[in-house]
mmCIF file with all atom_site columns, C-alpha atoms and ligand atoms in Angstrom:
data_model
loop_
_atom_site.group_PDB
_atom_site.id
_atom_site.type_symbol
_atom_site.label_atom_id
_atom_site.label_alt_id
_atom_site.label_comp_id
_atom_site.label_asym_id
_atom_site.label_entity_id
_atom_site.label_seq_id
_atom_site.pdbx_PDB_ins_code
_atom_site.Cartn_x
_atom_site.Cartn_y
_atom_site.Cartn_z
_atom_site.occupancy
_atom_site.B_iso_or_equiv
_atom_site.pdbx_formal_charge
_atom_site.auth_seq_id
_atom_site.auth_comp_id
_atom_site.auth_asym_id
_atom_site.auth_atom_id
_atom_site.pdbx_PDB_model_num
ATOM   1  C  CA  . MET V 1 1  ? 11.509  -17.455 6.309  1.00 94.00 ? 1   MET V CA  1
ATOM   2  C  CA  . LYS V 1 2  ? 10.087  -20.570 4.779  1.00 96.00 ? 2   LYS V CA  1
ATOM   3  C  CA  . VAL V 1 3  ? 6.452   -21.512 5.140  1.00 96.00 ? 3   VAL V CA  1
ATOM   4  C  CA  . LYS V 1 4  ? 5.054   -24.882 4.323  1.00 96.00 ? 4   LYS V CA  1
ATOM   5  C  CA  . CYS V 1 5  ? 1.585   -26.323 4.065  1.00 97.00 ? 5   CYS V CA  1
ATOM   6  C  CA  . THR V 1 6  ? 1.201   -30.085 4.067  1.00 95.00 ? 6   THR V CA  1
ATOM   7  C  CA  . ARG V 1 7  ? -2.088  -29.728 2.183  1.00 95.00 ? 7   ARG V CA  1
ATOM   8  C  CA  . CYS V 1 8  ? -0.828  -27.646 -0.747 1.00 94.00 ? 8   CYS V CA  1
ATOM   9  C  CA  . LEU V 1 9  ? 1.665   -27.691 -3.557 1.00 82.00 ? 9   LEU V CA  1
ATOM   10 C  CA  . PRO V 1 10 ? 4.533   -26.913 -3.710 1.00 79.00 ? 10  PRO V CA  1
ATOM   11 C  CA  . GLU V 1 11 ? 5.205   -29.387 -0.920 1.00 82.00 ? 11  GLU V CA  1
ATOM   12 C  CA  . GLU V 1 12 ? 8.566   -27.871 -0.135 1.00 89.00 ? 12  GLU V CA  1
ATOM   13 C  CA  . GLY V 1 13 ? 6.850   -24.608 0.757  1.00 93.00 ? 13  GLY V CA  1
ATOM   14 C  CA  . ILE V 1 14 ? 7.732   -21.095 -0.279 1.00 95.00 ? 14  ILE V CA  1
ATOM   15 C  CA  . GLU V 1 15 ? 10.009  -18.350 0.965  1.00 95.00 ? 15  GLU V CA  1
ATOM   16 C  CA  . ILE V 1 16 ? 8.358   -15.245 2.394  1.00 96.00 ? 16  ILE V CA  1
ATOM   17 C  CA  . PRO V 1 17 ? 9.759   -12.054 3.946  1.00 95.00 ? 17  PRO V CA  1
ATOM   18 C  CA  . GLU V 1 18 ? 8.911   -10.687 7.380  1.00 95.00 ? 18  GLU V CA  1
ATOM   19 C  CA  . PHE V 1 19 ? 5.764   -8.751  6.582  1.00 96.00 ? 19  PHE V CA  1
ATOM   20 C  CA  . THR V 1 20 ? 5.369   -5.498  8.476  1.00 96.00 ? 20  THR V CA  1
ATOM   21 C  CA  . GLN V 1 21 ? 2.282   -4.785  10.566 1.00 96.00 ? 21  GLN V CA  1
ATOM   22 C  CA  . GLU V 1 22 ? 1.187   -2.366  7.911  1.00 96.00 ? 22  GLU V CA  1
ATOM   23 C  CA  . GLU V 1 23 ? 1.540   -4.919  5.124  1.00 97.00 ? 23  GLU V CA  1
ATOM   24 C  CA  . LYS V 1 24 ? -0.284  -7.565  7.147  1.00 97.00 ? 24  LYS V CA  1
ATOM   25 C  CA  . ARG V 1 25 ? -3.120  -5.188  7.911  1.00 97.00 ? 25  ARG V CA  1
ATOM   26 C  CA  . LYS V 1 26 ? -3.430  -4.164  4.284  1.00 97.00 ? 26  LYS V CA  1
ATOM   27 C  CA  . LEU V 1 27 ? -3.337  -7.697  2.902  1.00 98.00 ? 27  LEU V CA  1
ATOM   28 C  CA  . LEU V 1 28 ? -5.893  -8.950  5.421  1.00 97.00 ? 28  LEU V CA  1
ATOM   29 C  CA  . GLU V 1 29 ? -8.161  -6.096  4.539  1.00 97.00 ? 29  GLU V CA  1
ATOM   30 C  CA  . LEU V 1 30 ? -7.794  -6.742  0.816  1.00 98.00 ? 30  LEU V CA  1
ATOM   31 C  CA  . LYS V 1 31 ? -8.438  -10.451 1.195  1.00 97.00 ? 31  LYS V CA  1
ATOM   32 C  CA  . SER V 1 32 ? -11.607 -9.740  3.149  1.00 96.00 ? 32  SER V CA  1
ATOM   33 C  CA  . ILE V 1 33 ? -12.777 -7.750  0.138  1.00 97.00 ? 33  ILE V CA  1
ATOM   34 C  CA  . SER V 1 34 ? -11.531 -10.170 -2.498 1.00 97.00 ? 34  SER V CA  1
ATOM   35 C  CA  . SER V 1 35 ? -8.674  -12.625 -2.899 1.00 98.00 ? 35  SER V CA  1
ATOM   36 C  CA  . ILE V 1 36 ? -7.962  -11.224 -6.336 1.00 98.00 ? 36  ILE V CA  1
ATOM   37 C  CA  . GLN V 1 37 ? -7.204  -7.834  -4.789 1.00 98.00 ? 37  GLN V CA  1
ATOM   38 C  CA  . ALA V 1 38 ? -4.771  -9.396  -2.320 1.00 98.00 ? 38  ALA V CA  1
ATOM   39 C  CA  . VAL V 1 39 ? -3.015  -11.354 -5.075 1.00 98.00 ? 39  VAL V CA  1
ATOM   40 C  CA  . LYS V 1 40 ? -2.693  -8.176  -7.107 1.00 98.00 ? 40  LYS V CA  1
ATOM   41 C  CA  . ALA V 1 41 ? -1.176  -6.264  -4.194 1.00 98.00 ? 41  ALA V CA  1
ATOM   42 C  CA  . LEU V 1 42 ? 1.356   -9.040  -3.607 1.00 98.00 ? 42  LEU V CA  1
ATOM   43 C  CA  . ARG V 1 43 ? 2.319   -9.065  -7.275 1.00 97.00 ? 43  ARG V CA  1
ATOM   44 C  CA  . GLN V 1 44 ? 2.777   -5.307  -7.349 1.00 96.00 ? 44  GLN V CA  1
ATOM   45 C  CA  . GLY V 1 45 ? 4.346   -4.624  -3.961 1.00 94.00 ? 45  GLY V CA  1
ATOM   46 C  CA  . PHE V 1 46 ? 6.732   -7.582  -3.738 1.00 95.00 ? 46  PHE V CA  1
ATOM   47 C  CA  . PRO V 1 47 ? 8.854   -9.728  -6.007 1.00 92.00 ? 47  PRO V CA  1
ATOM   48 C  CA  . PHE V 1 48 ? 6.421   -12.641 -5.872 1.00 95.00 ? 48  PHE V CA  1
ATOM   49 C  CA  . SER V 1 49 ? 5.388   -14.819 -8.775 1.00 95.00 ? 49  SER V CA  1
ATOM   50 C  CA  . LEU V 1 50 ? 1.698   -15.219 -9.477 1.00 96.00 ? 50  LEU V CA  1
ATOM   51 C  CA  . LYS V 1 51 ? 1.857   -18.725 -8.029 1.00 95.00 ? 51  LYS V CA  1
ATOM   52 C  CA  . ASP V 1 52 ? 3.449   -17.553 -4.779 1.00 96.00 ? 52  ASP V CA  1
ATOM   53 C  CA  . SER V 1 53 ? 1.031   -14.640 -4.521 1.00 97.00 ? 53  SER V CA  1
ATOM   54 C  CA  . LYS V 1 54 ? -1.871  -17.057 -4.760 1.00 97.00 ? 54  LYS V CA  1
ATOM   55 C  CA  . TYR V 1 55 ? -0.260  -19.383 -2.249 1.00 97.00 ? 55  TYR V CA  1
ATOM   56 C  CA  . ILE V 1 56 ? 0.220   -16.547 0.234  1.00 97.00 ? 56  ILE V CA  1
ATOM   57 C  CA  . THR V 1 57 ? -3.279  -15.194 -0.271 1.00 98.00 ? 57  THR V CA  1
ATOM   58 C  CA  . LEU V 1 58 ? -4.823  -18.611 0.240  1.00 97.00 ? 58  LEU V CA  1
ATOM   59 C  CA  . HIS V 1 59 ? -3.166  -18.979 3.639  1.00 98.00 ? 59  HIS V CA  1
ATOM   60 C  CA  . ILE V 1 60 ? -4.011  -15.557 4.996  1.00 98.00 ? 60  ILE V CA  1
ATOM   61 C  CA  . ASN V 1 61 ? -6.752  -16.131 7.553  1.00 97.00 ? 61  ASN V CA  1
ATOM   62 C  CA  . LYS V 1 62 ? -8.873  -14.156 9.907  1.00 96.00 ? 62  LYS V CA  1
ATOM   63 C  CA  . HIS V 1 63 ? -6.969  -14.314 13.187 1.00 96.00 ? 63  HIS V CA  1
ATOM   64 C  CA  . GLY V 1 64 ? -7.781  -17.467 15.146 1.00 97.00 ? 64  GLY V CA  1
ATOM   65 C  CA  . GLU V 1 65 ? -9.898  -19.028 12.433 1.00 98.00 ? 65  GLU V CA  1
ATOM   66 C  CA  . CYS V 1 66 ? -8.678  -21.680 9.997  1.00 98.00 ? 66  CYS V CA  1
ATOM   67 C  CA  . HIS V 1 67 ? -9.220  -20.576 6.380  1.00 98.00 ? 67  HIS V CA  1
ATOM   68 C  CA  . ARG V 1 68 ? -10.008 -24.141 5.423  1.00 98.00 ? 68  ARG V CA  1
ATOM   69 C  CA  . CYS V 1 69 ? -12.130 -25.826 8.083  1.00 98.00 ? 69  CYS V CA  1
ATOM   70 C  CA  . LYS V 1 70 ? -13.105 -22.835 10.241 1.00 97.00 ? 70  LYS V CA  1
ATOM   71 C  CA  . TYR V 1 71 ? -11.527 -24.290 13.370 1.00 98.00 ? 71  TYR V CA  1
ATOM   72 C  CA  . SER V 1 72 ? -11.552 -21.270 15.655 1.00 98.00 ? 72  SER V CA  1
ATOM   73 C  CA  . LYS V 1 73 ? -8.786  -21.601 18.233 1.00 98.00 ? 73  LYS V CA  1
ATOM   74 C  CA  . LEU V 1 74 ? -5.585  -21.127 16.264 1.00 98.00 ? 74  LEU V CA  1
ATOM   75 C  CA  . MET V 1 75 ? -2.719  -19.702 18.285 1.00 96.00 ? 75  MET V CA  1
ATOM   76 C  CA  . GLY V 1 76 ? 0.526   -18.115 17.132 1.00 97.00 ? 76  GLY V CA  1
ATOM   77 C  CA  . GLU V 1 77 ? 1.620   -17.097 13.650 1.00 97.00 ? 77  GLU V CA  1
ATOM   78 C  CA  . TYR V 1 78 ? 2.318   -19.473 10.746 1.00 98.00 ? 78  TYR V CA  1
ATOM   79 C  CA  . VAL V 1 79 ? 0.666   -22.460 12.363 1.00 98.00 ? 79  VAL V CA  1
ATOM   80 C  CA  . ALA V 1 80 ? -0.805  -25.655 11.015 1.00 97.00 ? 80  ALA V CA  1
ATOM   81 C  CA  . CYS V 1 81 ? -4.434  -26.171 11.938 1.00 98.00 ? 81  CYS V CA  1
ATOM   82 C  CA  . PRO V 1 82 ? -4.678  -28.986 14.516 1.00 98.00 ? 82  PRO V CA  1
ATOM   83 C  CA  . LYS V 1 83 ? -7.855  -30.190 12.879 1.00 98.00 ? 83  LYS V CA  1
ATOM   84 C  CA  . CYS V 1 84 ? -7.212  -30.191 9.124  1.00 98.00 ? 84  CYS V CA  1
ATOM   85 C  CA  . LYS V 1 85 ? -3.416  -29.593 9.071  1.00 97.00 ? 85  LYS V CA  1
ATOM   86 C  CA  . ALA V 1 86 ? -3.679  -26.652 6.685  1.00 98.00 ? 86  ALA V CA  1
ATOM   87 C  CA  . LEU V 1 87 ? -1.222  -23.816 7.154  1.00 98.00 ? 87  LEU V CA  1
ATOM   88 C  CA  . ASN V 1 88 ? -2.609  -20.542 8.446  1.00 98.00 ? 88  ASN V CA  1
ATOM   89 C  CA  . PHE V 1 89 ? -0.534  -17.363 8.578  1.00 98.00 ? 89  PHE V CA  1
ATOM   90 C  CA  . ASN V 1 90 ? -2.717  -16.286 11.479 1.00 98.00 ? 90  ASN V CA  1
ATOM   91 C  CA  . TRP V 1 91 ? -1.167  -12.830 11.605 1.00 97.00 ? 91  TRP V CA  1
ATOM   92 C  CA  . GLU V 1 92 ? -1.416  -11.021 14.875 1.00 94.00 ? 92  GLU V CA  1
ATOM   93 C  CA  . ILE V 1 93 ? -2.137  -7.391  14.237 1.00 88.00 ? 93  ILE V CA  1
ATOM   94 C  CA  . ASN V 1 94 ? -1.675  -4.855  16.990 1.00 76.00 ? 94  ASN V CA  1
ATOM   95 C  CA  . VAL V 1 95 ? -4.201  -2.176  16.383 1.00 62.00 ? 95  VAL V CA  1
HETATM 96 ZN ZN1 . ZN  F 2 .  ? -2.409  -24.916 2.202  1.00 77.65 ? 101 ZN  F ZN1 1
HETATM 97 ZN ZN1 . ZN  F 2 .  ? -8.371  -26.265 9.667  1.00 77.65 ? 102 ZN  F ZN1 1
#
């Protein structure tokens, strides 16, 4: 699927696969430790360029909370924040 953020380059967005629950969980966990770790995991586990890996990592957010402005009522996955318009992956993880 294609994801697009009106606040970031590239403006046309990037193509991403359906991440599995396991991948989402892992990437969220890594980003909470450090973004560099998440970028590394994306580079190693998927055929992503460094640029795309950074793009993906940037838009991974803690569920419900915008990574950019901290708006806290985001609903659904791959949504634009109603406040600042930034894209949030907003992954729903079933524990
Ligand atoms: Zn963005
Ligand atoms: Zn926001």
